[in-house]
Each structure stands twice: as structure tokens, then as C-alpha cells.
mmCIF file of C-alpha atoms in Angstrom:
data_model
loop_
_atom_site.group_PDB
_atom_site.id
_atom_site.type_symbol
_atom_site.label_atom_id
_atom_site.label_comp_id
_atom_site.label_asym_id
_atom_site.label_seq_id
_atom_site.Cartn_x
_atom_site.Cartn_y
_atom_site.Cartn_z
ATOM 1 C CA SER A 286 145.573 24.207 100.302
ATOM 2 C CA THR A 287 149.036 23.961 99.631
ATOM 3 C CA ALA A 288 149.110 23.008 96.438
ATOM 4 C CA THR A 289 147.486 26.789 95.488
ATOM 5 C CA GLN A 290 150.707 28.211 97.354
ATOM 6 C CA VAL A 291 152.425 26.274 95.335
ATOM 7 C CA ILE A 292 150.682 27.397 91.712
ATOM 8 C CA LYS A 293 151.253 31.209 93.176
ATOM 9 C CA ASP A 294 154.094 31.101 93.937
ATOM 10 C CA ILE A 295 155.591 29.556 90.777
ATOM 11 C CA VAL A 296 153.907 32.073 88.874
ATOM 12 C CA SER A 297 155.092 35.077 90.590
ATOM 13 C CA ARG A 298 158.432 32.915 89.824
ATOM 14 C CA ILE A 299 157.711 32.734 86.405
ATOM 15 C CA ASP A 300 156.612 36.877 86.161
ATOM 16 C CA SER A 301 160.182 37.247 88.083
ATOM 17 C CA LEU A 302 161.477 35.667 85.020
ATOM 18 C CA ASP A 303 159.471 37.529 82.945
ATOM 19 C CA HIS A 304 160.677 41.239 84.413
ATOM 20 C CA MET A 305 164.293 39.974 83.920
ATOM 21 C CA MET A 306 163.740 39.139 81.007
ATOM 22 C CA LYS A 307 162.335 41.967 78.899
ATOM 23 C CA ASP A 308 164.638 44.373 81.436
ATOM 24 C CA LEU A 309 167.647 42.634 79.976
ATOM 25 C CA LEU A 310 165.908 42.605 76.041
ATOM 26 C CA LEU A 311 165.432 46.043 77.231
ATOM 27 C CA PHE A 312 169.683 46.230 78.658
ATOM 28 C CA ALA A 313 170.304 44.236 75.863
ATOM 29 C CA ARG A 314 169.244 47.033 72.581
ATOM 30 C CA PRO A 315 171.387 49.254 71.571
ATOM 31 C CA PRO A 316 169.250 52.383 72.430
ATOM 32 C CA LYS A 317 168.368 54.343 68.999
ATOM 33 C CA PRO A 318 165.993 57.503 69.851
ATOM 34 C CA ARG A 319 162.885 57.424 67.630
ATOM 35 C CA ARG A 320 162.447 61.128 67.990
ATOM 36 C CA ALA A 321 159.845 63.087 67.754
ATOM 37 C CA PRO A 322 157.884 66.440 68.925
ATOM 38 C CA THR A 323 157.174 64.963 73.098
ATOM 39 C CA ASP A 324 155.866 66.869 75.714
ATOM 40 C CA VAL A 325 157.531 66.388 78.603
ATOM 41 C CA ALA A 326 154.700 67.108 81.109
ATOM 42 C CA PRO A 327 152.031 64.755 79.978
ATOM 43 C CA LEU A 328 154.603 62.809 78.846
ATOM 44 C CA VAL A 329 155.912 61.920 83.180
ATOM 45 C CA SER A 330 152.022 63.118 83.821
ATOM 46 C CA SER A 331 150.145 59.815 82.019
ATOM 47 C CA THR A 332 152.930 57.567 83.363
ATOM 48 C CA ALA A 333 152.413 58.300 86.639
ATOM 49 C CA ARG A 334 148.668 57.668 86.357
ATOM 50 C CA LEU A 335 149.803 54.030 84.864
ATOM 51 C CA LEU A 336 151.624 53.548 88.251
ATOM 52 C CA SER A 337 148.512 54.283 90.614
ATOM 53 C CA GLU A 338 147.012 51.542 88.465
ATOM 54 C CA ASP A 339 148.708 48.867 89.843
ATOM 55 C CA PRO A 340 147.533 48.166 93.840
ATOM 56 C CA MET A 341 150.491 48.405 95.244
ATOM 57 C CA TRP A 342 151.452 52.220 94.752
ATOM 58 C CA GLN A 343 147.994 53.149 95.578
ATOM 59 C CA GLU A 344 149.196 55.306 98.390
ATOM 60 C CA VAL A 345 151.784 57.084 96.447
ATOM 61 C CA ASP A 346 150.834 60.552 94.974
ATOM 62 C CA VAL A 347 152.745 61.624 91.994
ATOM 63 C CA VAL A 348 152.870 65.393 91.610
ATOM 64 C CA VAL A 349 154.139 67.013 88.920
ATOM 65 C CA ASP A 350 155.318 70.667 88.525
ATOM 66 C CA GLY A 351 156.272 73.172 85.506
ATOM 67 C CA ALA A 352 156.835 72.021 81.785
ATOM 68 C CA VAL A 353 158.769 73.472 78.852
ATOM 69 C CA PRO A 354 158.642 73.609 75.195
ATOM 70 C CA PRO A 355 158.237 70.124 73.336
ATOM 71 C CA LEU A 356 161.460 68.007 72.901
ATOM 72 C CA LEU A 357 162.535 66.270 69.399
ATOM 73 C CA ALA A 358 163.023 63.194 71.409
ATOM 74 C CA ASP A 359 161.586 59.108 71.820
ATOM 75 C CA PRO A 360 158.679 59.892 73.911
ATOM 76 C CA GLU A 361 158.399 55.468 74.622
ATOM 77 C CA MET A 362 162.907 55.701 75.700
ATOM 78 C CA LEU A 363 161.232 58.348 78.326
ATOM 79 C CA LYS A 364 158.219 56.771 79.392
ATOM 80 C CA ILE A 365 161.231 54.083 80.118
ATOM 81 C CA VAL A 366 163.113 56.288 82.083
ATOM 82 C CA PHE A 367 159.936 57.637 84.137
ATOM 83 C CA GLN A 368 158.363 54.868 84.577
ATOM 84 C CA ASN A 369 161.923 53.624 86.215
ATOM 85 C CA LEU A 370 162.265 56.521 88.427
ATOM 86 C CA LEU A 371 158.712 56.153 89.687
ATOM 87 C CA ILE A 372 158.954 52.503 90.762
ATOM 88 C CA ASN A 373 162.088 53.017 92.569
ATOM 89 C CA GLY A 374 161.296 55.860 94.288
ATOM 90 C CA ALA A 375 157.606 54.457 95.328
ATOM 91 C CA HIS A 376 160.114 51.767 96.727
ATOM 92 C CA ALA A 377 162.871 53.127 98.654
ATOM 93 C CA MET A 378 158.631 54.784 100.465
ATOM 94 C CA HIS A 379 157.152 51.268 100.856
ATOM 95 C CA GLY A 380 154.522 52.919 98.582
ATOM 96 C CA LYS A 381 153.575 55.504 101.012
ATOM 97 C CA GLY A 382 154.353 59.079 100.139
ATOM 98 C CA ARG A 383 154.397 61.561 98.118
ATOM 99 C CA ILE A 384 156.663 61.837 94.949
ATOM 100 C CA HIS A 385 157.447 65.445 93.721
ATOM 101 C CA VAL A 386 158.231 65.790 89.927
ATOM 102 C CA ALA A 387 159.334 69.177 88.981
ATOM 103 C CA ILE A 388 160.027 70.647 85.399
ATOM 104 C CA ASP A 389 162.275 73.203 84.230
ATOM 105 C CA GLU A 390 164.789 74.387 81.756
ATOM 106 C CA VAL A 391 167.832 74.979 83.091
ATOM 107 C CA ASN A 392 171.424 75.916 80.984
ATOM 108 C CA THR A 393 169.451 74.599 77.799
ATOM 109 C CA MET A 394 168.539 71.979 78.942
ATOM 110 C CA CYS A 395 165.116 69.975 79.993
ATOM 111 C CA GLN A 396 165.420 69.269 84.144
ATOM 112 C CA ILE A 397 162.976 66.781 85.204
ATOM 113 C CA ALA A 398 163.270 66.241 88.668
ATOM 114 C CA PHE A 399 161.642 63.553 90.619
ATOM 115 C CA ARG A 400 162.155 63.278 94.365
ATOM 116 C CA ASP A 401 161.063 60.827 96.906
ATOM 117 C CA GLY A 402 159.927 60.440 100.522
ATOM 118 C CA GLY A 403 162.272 57.515 100.883
ATOM 119 C CA PRO A 404 165.323 57.422 103.431
ATOM 120 C CA GLY A 405 168.279 58.213 100.934
ATOM 121 C CA ILE A 406 171.331 56.056 99.308
ATOM 122 C CA PRO A 407 173.840 54.900 101.286
ATOM 123 C CA ASP A 408 176.612 56.812 98.980
ATOM 124 C CA ASP A 409 179.131 52.869 98.644
ATOM 125 C CA VAL A 410 175.224 51.754 97.316
ATOM 126 C CA ARG A 411 175.012 55.418 95.068
ATOM 127 C CA GLU A 412 177.961 55.091 93.264
ATOM 128 C CA LYS A 413 176.537 51.512 91.693
ATOM 129 C CA VAL A 414 173.179 52.357 91.754
ATOM 130 C CA PHE A 415 173.732 52.314 87.638
ATOM 131 C CA THR A 416 176.508 48.964 87.688
ATOM 132 C CA PRO A 417 173.761 46.469 84.984
ATOM 133 C CA PHE A 418 173.125 44.446 87.810
ATOM 134 C CA PHE A 419 173.582 45.182 90.473
ATOM 135 C CA THR A 420 169.787 45.588 93.291
ATOM 136 C CA THR A 421 168.389 46.225 96.415
ATOM 137 C CA LYS A 422 165.520 44.572 95.585
ATOM 138 C CA SER A 423 165.095 41.503 96.735
ATOM 139 C CA ARG A 424 162.981 40.475 92.680
ATOM 140 C CA GLY A 425 164.825 43.314 91.532
ATOM 141 C CA SER A 426 167.111 42.620 87.952
ATOM 142 C CA GLY A 427 169.091 45.128 88.914
ATOM 143 C CA LEU A 428 168.738 46.824 84.982
ATOM 144 C CA GLY A 429 166.644 49.667 85.444
ATOM 145 C CA LEU A 430 168.248 52.342 86.313
ATOM 146 C CA SER A 431 171.465 50.686 84.142
ATOM 147 C CA THR A 432 169.246 51.588 81.346
ATOM 148 C CA ALA A 433 167.052 54.599 82.181
ATOM 149 C CA LYS A 434 171.014 56.122 81.726
ATOM 150 C CA ARG A 435 171.552 54.628 78.874
ATOM 151 C CA PHE A 436 168.247 55.993 77.523
ATOM 152 C CA VAL A 437 169.151 59.296 78.900
ATOM 153 C CA GLU A 438 172.756 59.679 77.259
ATOM 154 C CA ALA A 439 170.923 57.784 73.883
ATOM 155 C CA HIS A 440 169.573 61.955 73.867
ATOM 156 C CA ASP A 441 172.768 63.242 74.893
ATOM 157 C CA GLY A 442 171.002 63.951 78.507
ATOM 158 C CA GLN A 443 172.506 63.320 81.641
ATOM 159 C CA ILE A 444 171.168 61.597 84.793
ATOM 160 C CA ALA A 445 172.344 62.210 88.450
ATOM 161 C CA ILE A 446 171.014 61.024 91.987
ATOM 162 C CA ASP A 447 171.568 63.446 94.719
ATOM 163 C CA CYS A 448 170.401 62.848 98.510
ATOM 164 C CA PRO A 449 170.088 65.988 99.893
ATOM 165 C CA PRO A 450 171.264 66.029 103.800
ATOM 166 C CA GLY A 451 167.341 66.244 104.392
ATOM 167 C CA GLY A 452 166.824 62.680 103.291
ATOM 168 C CA GLY A 453 164.930 61.183 100.324
ATOM 169 C CA THR A 454 166.648 61.011 96.995
ATOM 170 C CA THR A 455 166.571 63.455 93.849
ATOM 171 C CA VAL A 456 167.166 61.782 90.356
ATOM 172 C CA VAL A 457 167.768 64.402 88.134
ATOM 173 C CA VAL A 458 167.434 63.934 84.361
ATOM 174 C CA ARG A 459 168.911 66.719 81.441
ATOM 175 C CA ILE A 460 167.845 66.539 77.488
ATOM 176 C CA PRO A 461 168.675 69.560 75.552
ATOM 177 C CA MET A 462 165.800 71.208 74.826
ATOM 178 C CA SER A 463 167.324 71.195 70.593
ATOM 179 C CA ALA A 464 168.635 67.594 69.324
ATOM 180 C CA SER A 465 171.977 68.987 68.249
#
């Protein structure tokens, strides 16, 4: 009935406001990592498992390759970073396809590269993706990548986006192997 539809719509809008508030609160907090020895590969894998439990992302296959020695990092913060990057990749592929995560040690940095098979990001959009509140999604808060960037930088790391000519998007996170 139409009443049921209206209620469903209201609930979904409240949900979307709730997500936005959570994103805002996360973004507003100055990030202070609580560092502990953190094993990156299992953390990416467990975050990917959470994603696969969402019916929306059931057809997204996340493959994690490589490993590095444990980092001194904040696992909760990194989980939020990984979750944002995996969800963005899944969105880009409309919930179908493979996200490849490669973990490596590169020049004293732990490098975690998330590669999706989506259409890539146009140059003009790519310059803005880390800007707070910028979003290409109908229900997005525009805080996912800007929060990810702040959390990575709080670890003295960097995050960069590359769209190779072959298509897809690769987001590379680099975090120092040892806390300075």
C-alpha cells in the first residue's frame, strides 16, 4: 500500500541522515591515532568480509594479495579508511566485479593499493574527490574520502588516486612502516 511505501521512504531517509551524521562526527573529530601493532592484510580481509555480508555488495569479490610486518597504527581508523575505499570501488562497479588489494613494502612504507574494475574517474572529478562534501553519489555525504585522507595523514601517510588508461581506479595508501 502507499502508506507502507511512504513509511519505507521515511525510514530510508532517516537512515541516510543517520549515515551523514556519523560521517560528519567522524570527520569533525581531530584524528589522534591510538597506535598498536596492526597486521594490515588480515585487517583488509576482515573489512572485506563485512562488506560481503551486505546484500548490496554480494557480487563484489575482494582479493587481497601480499603482506607486510605489523605496523604501529590505529586499526579502527585504518578499518574506516579501508571500508570507505572498498565501498567506493564497489559503487564504481555497480556492485558487480572484483576489487584487487595489493599490500607491499615500498621504501620503508606499507603500500596498500585498491584497484577496482569500474569506469575510472574523470580528471575534473579526480581533483575534487578529497574535498569535504563533494560527492558523485545520490545519497553520499561526500565525507568518505576526505575522512580517509585525514586518517591516513594522521598516520604520516599519503593517499593518491590513479586512473590507468586501461580503465578502473587505483587508490594507493602509503603508511610509514615505523611510527616516527
